[in-house]
């Protein structure tokens, strides 16, 4: 499960662009069964890209204390690896690598996409949940 370039994808296996995020959330409101939170962040301590994403989330939780984020270190925890395998089953057809974040029906890989897209997805989910 090596680190690789970033992607934004959905449970149905489709990869999407940043520009499609808001439309996807608005169009899929009727299919939500559960809250999209907590944000699930999977990483390893030996991965440089993971460190960048982890630093981002440390700042994110200070700025967004009401949004729960679960930090899942894959290097030291069998339970976390098992949970990642469950997400792999849910997001079938997608090449899963780390760092990776799951927020509702979205998966994000790669530190750059995680850093630039997580806030947008969270804001849009919160906006829709509060309307």
Short mmCIF file of the N, C-alpha and C atoms (twelve columns), coordinates in Angstrom:
data_MODEL
# 
_entry.id   MODEL 
# 
loop_
_atom_site.group_PDB 
_atom_site.id 
_atom_site.type_symbol 
_atom_site.label_atom_id 
_atom_site.label_alt_id 
_atom_site.label_comp_id 
_atom_site.label_asym_id 
_atom_site.label_seq_id 
_atom_site.Cartn_x 
_atom_site.Cartn_y 
_atom_site.Cartn_z 
_atom_site.pdbx_PDB_model_num 
ATOM 1   N N  . UNK A 1   0.842   -1.177 0.000   1 
ATOM 2   C CA . UNK A 1   0.000   0.000  0.000   1 
ATOM 3   C C  . UNK A 1   0.890   1.243  0.000   1 
ATOM 4   N N  . UNK A 2   1.546   1.530  -1.093  1 
ATOM 5   C CA . UNK A 2   2.471   2.654  -1.146  1 
ATOM 6   C C  . UNK A 2   1.774   3.996  -1.262  1 
ATOM 7   N N  . UNK A 3   2.522   5.022  -0.913  1 
ATOM 8   C CA . UNK A 3   2.012   6.376  -1.105  1 
ATOM 9   C C  . UNK A 3   2.042   6.695  -2.594  1 
ATOM 10  N N  . UNK A 4   1.095   7.460  -3.071  1 
ATOM 11  C CA . UNK A 4   1.070   7.815  -4.491  1 
ATOM 12  C C  . UNK A 4   0.429   9.179  -4.667  1 
ATOM 13  N N  . UNK A 5   0.254   9.560  -5.934  1 
ATOM 14  C CA . UNK A 5   -0.328  10.865 -6.216  1 
ATOM 15  C C  . UNK A 5   -1.769  10.935 -5.747  1 
ATOM 16  N N  . UNK A 6   -2.266  12.143 -5.648  1 
ATOM 17  C CA . UNK A 6   -3.572  12.368 -5.061  1 
ATOM 18  C C  . UNK A 6   -4.735  12.134 -6.001  1 
ATOM 19  N N  . UNK A 7   -5.892  11.926 -5.382  1 
ATOM 20  C CA . UNK A 7   -7.140  11.755 -6.127  1 
ATOM 21  C C  . UNK A 7   -8.305  12.037 -5.193  1 
ATOM 22  N N  . UNK A 8   -9.425  12.428 -5.786  1 
ATOM 23  C CA . UNK A 8   -10.685 12.609 -5.059  1 
ATOM 24  C C  . UNK A 8   -11.656 11.635 -5.702  1 
ATOM 25  N N  . UNK A 9   -12.264 10.780 -4.907  1 
ATOM 26  C CA . UNK A 9   -13.120 9.754  -5.482  1 
ATOM 27  C C  . UNK A 9   -14.337 9.508  -4.606  1 
ATOM 28  N N  . UNK A 10  -15.312 8.823  -5.188  1 
ATOM 29  C CA . UNK A 10  -16.576 8.523  -4.519  1 
ATOM 30  C C  . UNK A 10  -16.713 7.021  -4.303  1 
ATOM 31  N N  . UNK A 11  -17.661 6.637  -3.449  1 
ATOM 32  C CA . UNK A 11  -17.887 5.220  -3.174  1 
ATOM 33  C C  . UNK A 11  -18.233 4.430  -4.426  1 
ATOM 34  N N  . UNK A 12  -18.842 5.060  -5.403  1 
ATOM 35  C CA . UNK A 12  -19.213 4.337  -6.622  1 
ATOM 36  C C  . UNK A 12  -18.024 4.079  -7.544  1 
ATOM 37  N N  . UNK A 13  -16.834 4.510  -7.119  1 
ATOM 38  C CA . UNK A 13  -15.626 4.248  -7.889  1 
ATOM 39  C C  . UNK A 13  -15.210 5.356  -8.833  1 
ATOM 40  N N  . UNK A 14  -16.027 6.385  -8.965  1 
ATOM 41  C CA . UNK A 14  -15.672 7.455  -9.897  1 
ATOM 42  C C  . UNK A 14  -14.732 8.458  -9.248  1 
ATOM 43  N N  . UNK A 15  -13.769 8.904  -10.052 1 
ATOM 44  C CA . UNK A 15  -12.859 9.958  -9.613  1 
ATOM 45  C C  . UNK A 15  -13.465 11.281 -10.056 1 
ATOM 46  N N  . UNK A 16  -13.394 12.281 -9.197  1 
ATOM 47  C CA . UNK A 16  -13.992 13.577 -9.523  1 
ATOM 48  C C  . UNK A 16  -12.966 14.689 -9.366  1 
ATOM 49  N N  . UNK A 17  -13.302 15.845 -9.919  1 
ATOM 50  C CA . UNK A 17  -12.454 17.027 -9.777  1 
ATOM 51  C C  . UNK A 17  -12.939 17.860 -8.590  1 
ATOM 52  N N  . UNK A 18  -12.120 18.790 -8.195  1 
ATOM 53  C CA . UNK A 18  -12.499 19.698 -7.097  1 
ATOM 54  C C  . UNK A 18  -13.766 20.479 -7.435  1 
ATOM 55  N N  . UNK A 19  -13.922 20.811 -8.706  1 
ATOM 56  C CA . UNK A 19  -15.082 21.603 -9.131  1 
ATOM 57  C C  . UNK A 19  -16.403 20.854 -8.990  1 
ATOM 58  N N  . UNK A 20  -16.363 19.542 -8.893  1 
ATOM 59  C CA . UNK A 20  -17.587 18.740 -8.822  1 
ATOM 60  C C  . UNK A 20  -18.062 18.465 -7.398  1 
ATOM 61  N N  . UNK A 21  -17.259 18.783 -6.397  1 
ATOM 62  C CA . UNK A 21  -17.554 18.419 -5.009  1 
ATOM 63  C C  . UNK A 21  -18.899 18.967 -4.542  1 
ATOM 64  N N  . UNK A 22  -19.121 20.265 -4.690  1 
ATOM 65  C CA . UNK A 22  -20.368 20.867 -4.199  1 
ATOM 66  C C  . UNK A 22  -21.589 20.243 -4.853  1 
ATOM 67  N N  . UNK A 23  -21.525 20.026 -6.168  1 
ATOM 68  C CA . UNK A 23  -22.657 19.420 -6.874  1 
ATOM 69  C C  . UNK A 23  -22.923 18.003 -6.386  1 
ATOM 70  N N  . UNK A 24  -21.871 17.241 -6.166  1 
ATOM 71  C CA . UNK A 24  -22.045 15.862 -5.688  1 
ATOM 72  C C  . UNK A 24  -22.754 15.854 -4.341  1 
ATOM 73  N N  . UNK A 25  -22.322 16.701 -3.421  1 
ATOM 74  C CA . UNK A 25  -22.944 16.734 -2.095  1 
ATOM 75  C C  . UNK A 25  -24.396 17.174 -2.200  1 
ATOM 76  N N  . UNK A 26  -24.672 18.206 -2.961  1 
ATOM 77  C CA . UNK A 26  -26.056 18.683 -3.091  1 
ATOM 78  C C  . UNK A 26  -26.952 17.652 -3.768  1 
ATOM 79  N N  . UNK A 27  -26.440 16.961 -4.776  1 
ATOM 80  C CA . UNK A 27  -27.241 15.979 -5.507  1 
ATOM 81  C C  . UNK A 27  -27.442 14.685 -4.742  1 
ATOM 82  N N  . UNK A 28  -26.586 14.417 -3.772  1 
ATOM 83  C CA . UNK A 28  -26.680 13.164 -3.028  1 
ATOM 84  C C  . UNK A 28  -27.285 13.321 -1.648  1 
ATOM 85  N N  . UNK A 29  -27.865 14.469 -1.346  1 
ATOM 86  C CA . UNK A 29  -28.461 14.692 -0.025  1 
ATOM 87  C C  . UNK A 29  -29.476 13.619 0.335   1 
ATOM 88  N N  . UNK A 30  -30.279 13.210 -0.618  1 
ATOM 89  C CA . UNK A 30  -31.342 12.242 -0.349  1 
ATOM 90  C C  . UNK A 30  -30.813 10.841 -0.050  1 
ATOM 91  N N  . UNK A 31  -29.544 10.572 -0.345  1 
ATOM 92  C CA . UNK A 31  -28.996 9.230  -0.112  1 
ATOM 93  C C  . UNK A 31  -28.235 9.119  1.208   1 
ATOM 94  N N  . UNK A 32  -28.073 10.210 1.934   1 
ATOM 95  C CA . UNK A 32  -27.332 10.162 3.192   1 
ATOM 96  C C  . UNK A 32  -28.093 9.335  4.207   1 
ATOM 97  N N  . UNK A 33  -27.408 8.420  4.811   1 
ATOM 98  C CA . UNK A 33  -27.997 7.655  5.904   1 
ATOM 99  C C  . UNK A 33  -27.338 8.017  7.229   1 
ATOM 100 N N  . UNK A 34  -26.070 8.312  7.171   1 
ATOM 101 C CA . UNK A 34  -25.297 8.610  8.370   1 
ATOM 102 C C  . UNK A 34  -24.612 9.957  8.216   1 
ATOM 103 N N  . UNK A 35  -24.185 10.500 9.335   1 
ATOM 104 C CA . UNK A 35  -23.401 11.726 9.304   1 
ATOM 105 C C  . UNK A 35  -22.074 11.452 8.595   1 
ATOM 106 N N  . UNK A 36  -21.544 12.426 7.869   1 
ATOM 107 C CA . UNK A 36  -20.254 12.238 7.214   1 
ATOM 108 C C  . UNK A 36  -19.076 12.307 8.189   1 
ATOM 109 N N  . UNK A 37  -19.367 12.565 9.437   1 
ATOM 110 C CA . UNK A 37  -18.309 12.730 10.439  1 
ATOM 111 C C  . UNK A 37  -18.324 11.574 11.424  1 
ATOM 112 N N  . UNK A 38  -17.212 11.220 12.011  1 
ATOM 113 C CA . UNK A 38  -15.931 11.929 11.992  1 
ATOM 114 C C  . UNK A 38  -15.175 11.713 10.684  1 
ATOM 115 N N  . UNK A 39  -14.295 12.662 10.398  1 
ATOM 116 C CA . UNK A 39  -13.346 12.523 9.306   1 
ATOM 117 C C  . UNK A 39  -12.380 11.414 9.720   1 
ATOM 118 N N  . UNK A 40  -12.118 10.481 8.815   1 
ATOM 119 C CA . UNK A 40  -11.189 9.384  9.090   1 
ATOM 120 C C  . UNK A 40  -9.893  9.641  8.322   1 
ATOM 121 N N  . UNK A 41  -8.783  9.808  9.046   1 
ATOM 122 C CA . UNK A 41  -7.485  10.100 8.434   1 
ATOM 123 C C  . UNK A 41  -6.539  8.931  8.694   1 
ATOM 124 N N  . UNK A 42  -6.124  8.246  7.625   1 
ATOM 125 C CA . UNK A 42  -5.209  7.110  7.713   1 
ATOM 126 C C  . UNK A 42  -3.834  7.537  7.213   1 
ATOM 127 N N  . UNK A 43  -2.795  7.163  7.967   1 
ATOM 128 C CA . UNK A 43  -1.433  7.588  7.651   1 
ATOM 129 C C  . UNK A 43  -0.440  6.622  8.283   1 
ATOM 130 N N  . UNK A 44  0.842   6.791  7.938   1 
ATOM 131 C CA . UNK A 44  1.915   6.116  8.663   1 
ATOM 132 C C  . UNK A 44  2.927   7.174  9.084   1 
ATOM 133 N N  . UNK A 45  3.630   6.902  10.146  1 
ATOM 134 C CA . UNK A 45  4.588   7.878  10.665  1 
ATOM 135 C C  . UNK A 45  5.855   7.954  9.826   1 
ATOM 136 N N  . UNK A 46  6.110   6.966  8.966   1 
ATOM 137 C CA . UNK A 46  7.334   6.953  8.167   1 
ATOM 138 C C  . UNK A 46  7.163   7.582  6.785   1 
ATOM 139 N N  . UNK A 47  6.005   8.110  6.501   1 
ATOM 140 C CA . UNK A 47  5.680   8.641  5.175   1 
ATOM 141 C C  . UNK A 47  5.727   10.174 5.208   1 
ATOM 142 N N  . UNK A 48  6.575   10.773 4.355   1 
ATOM 143 C CA . UNK A 48  6.699   12.231 4.322   1 
ATOM 144 C C  . UNK A 48  5.412   12.931 3.933   1 
ATOM 145 N N  . UNK A 49  4.724   12.408 2.941   1 
ATOM 146 C CA . UNK A 49  3.445   12.976 2.517   1 
ATOM 147 C C  . UNK A 49  2.425   12.889 3.651   1 
ATOM 148 N N  . UNK A 50  2.493   11.798 4.410   1 
ATOM 149 C CA . UNK A 50  1.587   11.625 5.556   1 
ATOM 150 C C  . UNK A 50  1.859   12.679 6.625   1 
ATOM 151 N N  . UNK A 51  3.140   12.997 6.828   1 
ATOM 152 C CA . UNK A 51  3.494   14.026 7.821   1 
ATOM 153 C C  . UNK A 51  2.889   15.368 7.437   1 
ATOM 154 N N  . UNK A 52  2.973   15.711 6.152   1 
ATOM 155 C CA . UNK A 52  2.389   16.975 5.689   1 
ATOM 156 C C  . UNK A 52  0.884   17.000 5.951   1 
ATOM 157 N N  . UNK A 53  0.211   15.906 5.627   1 
ATOM 158 C CA . UNK A 53  -1.240  15.833 5.842   1 
ATOM 159 C C  . UNK A 53  -1.562  15.866 7.330   1 
ATOM 160 N N  . UNK A 54  -0.742  15.202 8.141   1 
ATOM 161 C CA . UNK A 54  -0.975  15.196 9.594   1 
ATOM 162 C C  . UNK A 54  -0.837  16.608 10.169  1 
ATOM 163 N N  . UNK A 55  0.178   17.336 9.728   1 
ATOM 164 C CA . UNK A 55  0.343   18.727 10.173  1 
ATOM 165 C C  . UNK A 55  -0.874  19.561 9.779   1 
ATOM 166 N N  . UNK A 56  -1.376  19.342 8.570   1 
ATOM 167 C CA . UNK A 56  -2.575  20.046 8.132   1 
ATOM 168 C C  . UNK A 56  -3.730  19.754 9.089   1 
ATOM 169 N N  . UNK A 57  -3.940  18.481 9.438   1 
ATOM 170 C CA . UNK A 57  -5.062  18.132 10.312  1 
ATOM 171 C C  . UNK A 57  -4.884  18.664 11.729  1 
ATOM 172 N N  . UNK A 58  -3.658  18.774 12.199  1 
ATOM 173 C CA . UNK A 58  -3.441  19.369 13.520  1 
ATOM 174 C C  . UNK A 58  -3.929  20.824 13.504  1 
ATOM 175 N N  . UNK A 59  -3.636  21.542 12.434  1 
ATOM 176 C CA . UNK A 59  -4.119  22.918 12.283  1 
ATOM 177 C C  . UNK A 59  -5.632  22.936 12.058  1 
ATOM 178 N N  . UNK A 60  -6.132  22.008 11.251  1 
ATOM 179 C CA . UNK A 60  -7.558  21.938 10.937  1 
ATOM 180 C C  . UNK A 60  -8.394  21.778 12.205  1 
ATOM 181 N N  . UNK A 61  -7.979  20.895 13.107  1 
ATOM 182 C CA . UNK A 61  -8.794  20.663 14.308  1 
ATOM 183 C C  . UNK A 61  -8.739  21.850 15.265  1 
ATOM 184 N N  . UNK A 62  -7.643  22.610 15.246  1 
ATOM 185 C CA . UNK A 62  -7.602  23.835 16.059  1 
ATOM 186 C C  . UNK A 62  -8.585  24.871 15.515  1 
ATOM 187 N N  . UNK A 63  -8.688  24.953 14.191  1 
ATOM 188 C CA . UNK A 63  -9.576  25.932 13.555  1 
ATOM 189 C C  . UNK A 63  -11.027 25.460 13.478  1 
ATOM 190 N N  . UNK A 64  -11.236 24.154 13.560  1 
ATOM 191 C CA . UNK A 64  -12.577 23.569 13.415  1 
ATOM 192 C C  . UNK A 64  -12.846 22.585 14.546  1 
ATOM 193 N N  . UNK A 65  -12.881 23.058 15.789  1 
ATOM 194 C CA . UNK A 65  -12.997 22.132 16.922  1 
ATOM 195 C C  . UNK A 65  -14.300 21.334 16.943  1 
ATOM 196 N N  . UNK A 66  -15.311 21.774 16.217  1 
ATOM 197 C CA . UNK A 66  -16.582 21.044 16.218  1 
ATOM 198 C C  . UNK A 66  -16.607 19.896 15.204  1 
ATOM 199 N N  . UNK A 67  -15.573 19.796 14.375  1 
ATOM 200 C CA . UNK A 67  -15.510 18.723 13.379  1 
ATOM 201 C C  . UNK A 67  -14.583 17.627 13.901  1 
ATOM 202 N N  . UNK A 68  -15.129 16.461 14.235  1 
ATOM 203 C CA . UNK A 68  -14.285 15.392 14.767  1 
ATOM 204 C C  . UNK A 68  -13.412 14.765 13.680  1 
ATOM 205 N N  . UNK A 69  -12.142 14.562 14.019  1 
ATOM 206 C CA . UNK A 69  -11.186 13.909 13.125  1 
ATOM 207 C C  . UNK A 69  -10.571 12.745 13.889  1 
ATOM 208 N N  . UNK A 70  -10.589 11.566 13.285  1 
ATOM 209 C CA . UNK A 70  -9.971  10.380 13.881  1 
ATOM 210 C C  . UNK A 70  -8.644  10.139 13.177  1 
ATOM 211 N N  . UNK A 71  -7.554  10.151 13.931  1 
ATOM 212 C CA . UNK A 71  -6.217  9.892  13.403  1 
ATOM 213 C C  . UNK A 71  -5.967  8.394  13.482  1 
ATOM 214 N N  . UNK A 72  -5.699  7.751  12.349  1 
ATOM 215 C CA . UNK A 72  -5.551  6.296  12.269  1 
ATOM 216 C C  . UNK A 72  -4.157  5.943  11.753  1 
ATOM 217 N N  . UNK A 73  -3.213  5.723  12.682  1 
ATOM 218 C CA . UNK A 73  -1.855  5.342  12.311  1 
ATOM 219 C C  . UNK A 73  -1.852  3.875  11.887  1 
ATOM 220 N N  . UNK A 74  -1.497  3.621  10.640  1 
ATOM 221 C CA . UNK A 74  -1.501  2.259  10.110  1 
ATOM 222 C C  . UNK A 74  -0.284  1.458  10.547  1 
ATOM 223 N N  . UNK A 75  0.788   2.152  10.932  1 
ATOM 224 C CA . UNK A 75  2.028   1.459  11.270  1 
ATOM 225 C C  . UNK A 75  1.963   0.746  12.607  1 
ATOM 226 N N  . UNK A 76  1.148   1.221  13.500  1 
ATOM 227 C CA . UNK A 76  1.212   0.683  14.858  1 
ATOM 228 C C  . UNK A 76  -0.093  0.087  15.361  1 
ATOM 229 N N  . UNK A 77  -1.062  -0.123 14.472  1 
ATOM 230 C CA . UNK A 77  -2.358  -0.527 14.996  1 
ATOM 231 C C  . UNK A 77  -3.087  -1.444 14.021  1 
ATOM 232 N N  . UNK A 78  -3.229  -2.693 14.399  1 
ATOM 233 C CA . UNK A 78  -3.925  -3.688 13.572  1 
ATOM 234 C C  . UNK A 78  -5.394  -3.309 13.366  1 
ATOM 235 N N  . UNK A 79  -6.021  -2.749 14.396  1 
ATOM 236 C CA . UNK A 79  -7.419  -2.327 14.283  1 
ATOM 237 C C  . UNK A 79  -7.582  -1.266 13.190  1 
ATOM 238 N N  . UNK A 80  -6.636  -0.328 13.116  1 
ATOM 239 C CA . UNK A 80  -6.698  0.706  12.077  1 
ATOM 240 C C  . UNK A 80  -6.535  0.103  10.685  1 
ATOM 241 N N  . UNK A 81  -5.643  -0.886 10.542  1 
ATOM 242 C CA . UNK A 81  -5.482  -1.551 9.244   1 
ATOM 243 C C  . UNK A 81  -6.761  -2.290 8.861   1 
ATOM 244 N N  . UNK A 82  -7.414  -2.905 9.845   1 
ATOM 245 C CA . UNK A 82  -8.683  -3.577 9.583   1 
ATOM 246 C C  . UNK A 82  -9.761  -2.600 9.147   1 
ATOM 247 N N  . UNK A 83  -9.815  -1.437 9.798   1 
ATOM 248 C CA . UNK A 83  -10.795 -0.416 9.425   1 
ATOM 249 C C  . UNK A 83  -10.531 0.096  8.007   1 
ATOM 250 N N  . UNK A 84  -9.255  0.288  7.663   1 
ATOM 251 C CA . UNK A 84  -8.925  0.715  6.301   1 
ATOM 252 C C  . UNK A 84  -9.389  -0.338 5.293   1 
ATOM 253 N N  . UNK A 85  -9.238  -1.604 5.622   1 
ATOM 254 C CA . UNK A 85  -9.717  -2.664 4.728   1 
ATOM 255 C C  . UNK A 85  -11.227 -2.594 4.543   1 
ATOM 256 N N  . UNK A 86  -11.953 -2.216 5.595   1 
ATOM 257 C CA . UNK A 86  -13.407 -2.036 5.471   1 
ATOM 258 C C  . UNK A 86  -13.734 -0.889 4.513   1 
ATOM 259 N N  . UNK A 87  -12.983 0.203  4.622   1 
ATOM 260 C CA . UNK A 87  -13.190 1.316  3.691   1 
ATOM 261 C C  . UNK A 87  -12.852 0.892  2.262   1 
ATOM 262 N N  . UNK A 88  -11.807 0.077  2.099   1 
ATOM 263 C CA . UNK A 88  -11.457 -0.410 0.761   1 
ATOM 264 C C  . UNK A 88  -12.633 -1.152 0.137   1 
ATOM 265 N N  . UNK A 89  -13.334 -1.934 0.934   1 
ATOM 266 C CA . UNK A 89  -14.498 -2.669 0.427   1 
ATOM 267 C C  . UNK A 89  -15.615 -1.706 0.029   1 
ATOM 268 N N  . UNK A 90  -15.833 -0.669 0.847   1 
ATOM 269 C CA . UNK A 90  -16.887 0.310  0.550   1 
ATOM 270 C C  . UNK A 90  -16.572 1.120  -0.703  1 
ATOM 271 N N  . UNK A 91  -15.307 1.453  -0.881  1 
ATOM 272 C CA . UNK A 91  -14.868 2.255  -2.022  1 
ATOM 273 C C  . UNK A 91  -14.242 1.330  -3.062  1 
ATOM 274 N N  . UNK A 92  -14.996 0.354  -3.506  1 
ATOM 275 C CA . UNK A 92  -14.474 -0.668 -4.412  1 
ATOM 276 C C  . UNK A 92  -14.067 -0.065 -5.754  1 
ATOM 277 N N  . UNK A 93  -13.039 -0.667 -6.323  1 
ATOM 278 C CA . UNK A 93  -12.568 -0.217 -7.624  1 
ATOM 279 C C  . UNK A 93  -11.578 0.925  -7.570  1 
ATOM 280 N N  . UNK A 94  -11.264 1.412  -6.386  1 
ATOM 281 C CA . UNK A 94  -10.341 2.533  -6.235  1 
ATOM 282 C C  . UNK A 94  -9.014  2.018  -5.694  1 
ATOM 283 N N  . UNK A 95  -7.910  2.519  -6.256  1 
ATOM 284 C CA . UNK A 95  -6.593  2.182  -5.725  1 
ATOM 285 C C  . UNK A 95  -6.393  3.007  -4.457  1 
ATOM 286 N N  . UNK A 96  -6.408  2.335  -3.334  1 
ATOM 287 C CA . UNK A 96  -6.291  3.004  -2.038  1 
ATOM 288 C C  . UNK A 96  -4.817  3.082  -1.654  1 
ATOM 289 N N  . UNK A 97  -4.355  4.273  -1.344  1 
ATOM 290 C CA . UNK A 97  -2.990  4.483  -0.879  1 
ATOM 291 C C  . UNK A 97  -3.035  5.469  0.282   1 
ATOM 292 N N  . UNK A 98  -1.928  5.725  0.881   1 
ATOM 293 C CA . UNK A 98  -1.895  6.642  2.012   1 
ATOM 294 C C  . UNK A 98  -0.952  7.798  1.718   1 
ATOM 295 N N  . UNK A 99  -1.185  8.947  2.329   1 
ATOM 296 C CA . UNK A 99  -2.258  9.240  3.276   1 
ATOM 297 C C  . UNK A 99  -3.609  9.242  2.568   1 
ATOM 298 N N  . UNK A 100 -4.624  8.913  3.331   1 
ATOM 299 C CA . UNK A 100 -5.973  8.886  2.778   1 
ATOM 300 C C  . UNK A 100 -6.962  9.371  3.819   1 
ATOM 301 N N  . UNK A 101 -7.979  10.081 3.345   1 
ATOM 302 C CA . UNK A 101 -9.030  10.618 4.208   1 
ATOM 303 C C  . UNK A 101 -10.372 10.153 3.658   1 
ATOM 304 N N  . UNK A 102 -11.271 9.790  4.568   1 
ATOM 305 C CA . UNK A 102 -12.644 9.468  4.195   1 
ATOM 306 C C  . UNK A 102 -13.574 10.428 4.922   1 
ATOM 307 N N  . UNK A 103 -14.423 11.102 4.133   1 
ATOM 308 C CA . UNK A 103 -15.420 12.025 4.679   1 
ATOM 309 C C  . UNK A 103 -16.732 11.700 3.977   1 
ATOM 310 N N  . UNK A 104 -17.644 11.087 4.682   1 
ATOM 311 C CA . UNK A 104 -18.912 10.722 4.057   1 
ATOM 312 C C  . UNK A 104 -18.694 9.820  2.868   1 
ATOM 313 N N  . UNK A 105 -19.183 10.237 1.711   1 
ATOM 314 C CA . UNK A 105 -19.053 9.447  0.485   1 
ATOM 315 C C  . UNK A 105 -17.783 9.756  -0.299  1 
ATOM 316 N N  . UNK A 106 -16.889 10.553 0.272   1 
ATOM 317 C CA . UNK A 106 -15.668 10.961 -0.411  1 
ATOM 318 C C  . UNK A 106 -14.443 10.272 0.168   1 
ATOM 319 N N  . UNK A 107 -13.501 9.980  -0.710  1 
ATOM 320 C CA . UNK A 107 -12.165 9.563  -0.320  1 
ATOM 321 C C  . UNK A 107 -11.181 10.513 -0.974  1 
ATOM 322 N N  . UNK A 108 -10.119 10.846 -0.259  1 
ATOM 323 C CA . UNK A 108 -9.099  11.753 -0.795  1 
ATOM 324 C C  . UNK A 108 -7.742  11.131 -0.500  1 
ATOM 325 N N  . UNK A 109 -6.901  10.978 -1.528  1 
ATOM 326 C CA . UNK A 109 -5.545  10.487 -1.318  1 
ATOM 327 C C  . UNK A 109 -4.548  11.569 -1.697  1 
ATOM 328 N N  . UNK A 110 -3.353  11.455 -1.120  1 
ATOM 329 C CA . UNK A 110 -2.286  12.396 -1.419  1 
ATOM 330 C C  . UNK A 110 -2.378  13.655 -0.581  1 
ATOM 331 N N  . UNK A 111 -1.245  14.072 -0.042  1 
ATOM 332 C CA . UNK A 111 -1.270  15.206 0.887   1 
ATOM 333 C C  . UNK A 111 -1.759  16.495 0.234   1 
ATOM 334 N N  . UNK A 112 -1.405  16.743 -1.017  1 
ATOM 335 C CA . UNK A 112 -1.828  17.992 -1.653  1 
ATOM 336 C C  . UNK A 112 -3.347  18.064 -1.775  1 
ATOM 337 N N  . UNK A 113 -3.969  17.002 -2.282  1 
ATOM 338 C CA . UNK A 113 -5.432  17.013 -2.385  1 
ATOM 339 C C  . UNK A 113 -6.077  17.038 -1.007  1 
ATOM 340 N N  . UNK A 114 -5.509  16.317 -0.047  1 
ATOM 341 C CA . UNK A 114 -6.059  16.342 1.314   1 
ATOM 342 C C  . UNK A 114 -6.045  17.771 1.850   1 
ATOM 343 N N  . UNK A 115 -4.920  18.442 1.704   1 
ATOM 344 C CA . UNK A 115 -4.767  19.799 2.228   1 
ATOM 345 C C  . UNK A 115 -5.695  20.784 1.512   1 
ATOM 346 N N  . UNK A 116 -5.871  20.636 0.214   1 
ATOM 347 C CA . UNK A 116 -6.643  21.610 -0.559  1 
ATOM 348 C C  . UNK A 116 -8.126  21.299 -0.682  1 
ATOM 349 N N  . UNK A 117 -8.553  20.080 -0.354  1 
ATOM 350 C CA . UNK A 117 -9.943  19.692 -0.596  1 
ATOM 351 C C  . UNK A 117 -10.727 19.394 0.676   1 
ATOM 352 N N  . UNK A 118 -10.063 18.955 1.729   1 
ATOM 353 C CA . UNK A 118 -10.776 18.567 2.952   1 
ATOM 354 C C  . UNK A 118 -11.681 19.683 3.459   1 
ATOM 355 N N  . UNK A 119 -11.152 20.879 3.581   1 
ATOM 356 C CA . UNK A 119 -11.952 21.999 4.084   1 
ATOM 357 C C  . UNK A 119 -13.176 22.265 3.235   1 
ATOM 358 N N  . UNK A 120 -13.019 22.179 1.922   1 
ATOM 359 C CA . UNK A 120 -14.143 22.405 1.005   1 
ATOM 360 C C  . UNK A 120 -15.241 21.362 1.229   1 
ATOM 361 N N  . UNK A 121 -14.864 20.096 1.338   1 
ATOM 362 C CA . UNK A 121 -15.856 19.035 1.544   1 
ATOM 363 C C  . UNK A 121 -16.547 19.207 2.888   1 
ATOM 364 N N  . UNK A 122 -15.778 19.466 3.931   1 
ATOM 365 C CA . UNK A 122 -16.361 19.643 5.268   1 
ATOM 366 C C  . UNK A 122 -17.319 20.827 5.273   1 
ATOM 367 N N  . UNK A 123 -16.899 21.964 4.714   1 
ATOM 368 C CA . UNK A 123 -17.772 23.151 4.683   1 
ATOM 369 C C  . UNK A 123 -19.079 22.862 3.952   1 
ATOM 370 N N  . UNK A 124 -18.995 22.182 2.826   1 
ATOM 371 C CA . UNK A 124 -20.202 21.906 2.047   1 
ATOM 372 C C  . UNK A 124 -21.126 20.940 2.788   1 
ATOM 373 N N  . UNK A 125 -20.559 19.908 3.414   1 
ATOM 374 C CA . UNK A 125 -21.384 19.008 4.223   1 
ATOM 375 C C  . UNK A 125 -22.056 19.773 5.365   1 
ATOM 376 N N  . UNK A 126 -21.291 20.608 6.070   1 
ATOM 377 C CA . UNK A 126 -21.862 21.371 7.188   1 
ATOM 378 C C  . UNK A 126 -22.959 22.313 6.708   1 
ATOM 379 N N  . UNK A 127 -22.739 22.957 5.580   1 
ATOM 380 C CA . UNK A 127 -23.748 23.851 5.017   1 
ATOM 381 C C  . UNK A 127 -25.039 23.085 4.729   1 
ATOM 382 N N  . UNK A 128 -24.927 21.929 4.130   1 
ATOM 383 C CA . UNK A 128 -26.114 21.142 3.792   1 
ATOM 384 C C  . UNK A 128 -26.779 20.549 5.032   1 
ATOM 385 N N  . UNK A 129 -25.983 20.167 6.019   1 
ATOM 386 C CA . UNK A 129 -26.550 19.618 7.257   1 
ATOM 387 C C  . UNK A 129 -27.315 20.670 8.044   1 
ATOM 388 N N  . UNK A 130 -26.906 21.931 7.913   1 
ATOM 389 C CA . UNK A 130 -27.518 23.013 8.685   1 
ATOM 390 C C  . UNK A 130 -28.614 23.754 7.930   1 
ATOM 391 N N  . UNK A 131 -29.009 23.264 6.753   1 
ATOM 392 C CA . UNK A 131 -30.088 23.932 6.008   1 
ATOM 393 C C  . UNK A 131 -31.367 23.133 6.080   1 
# 
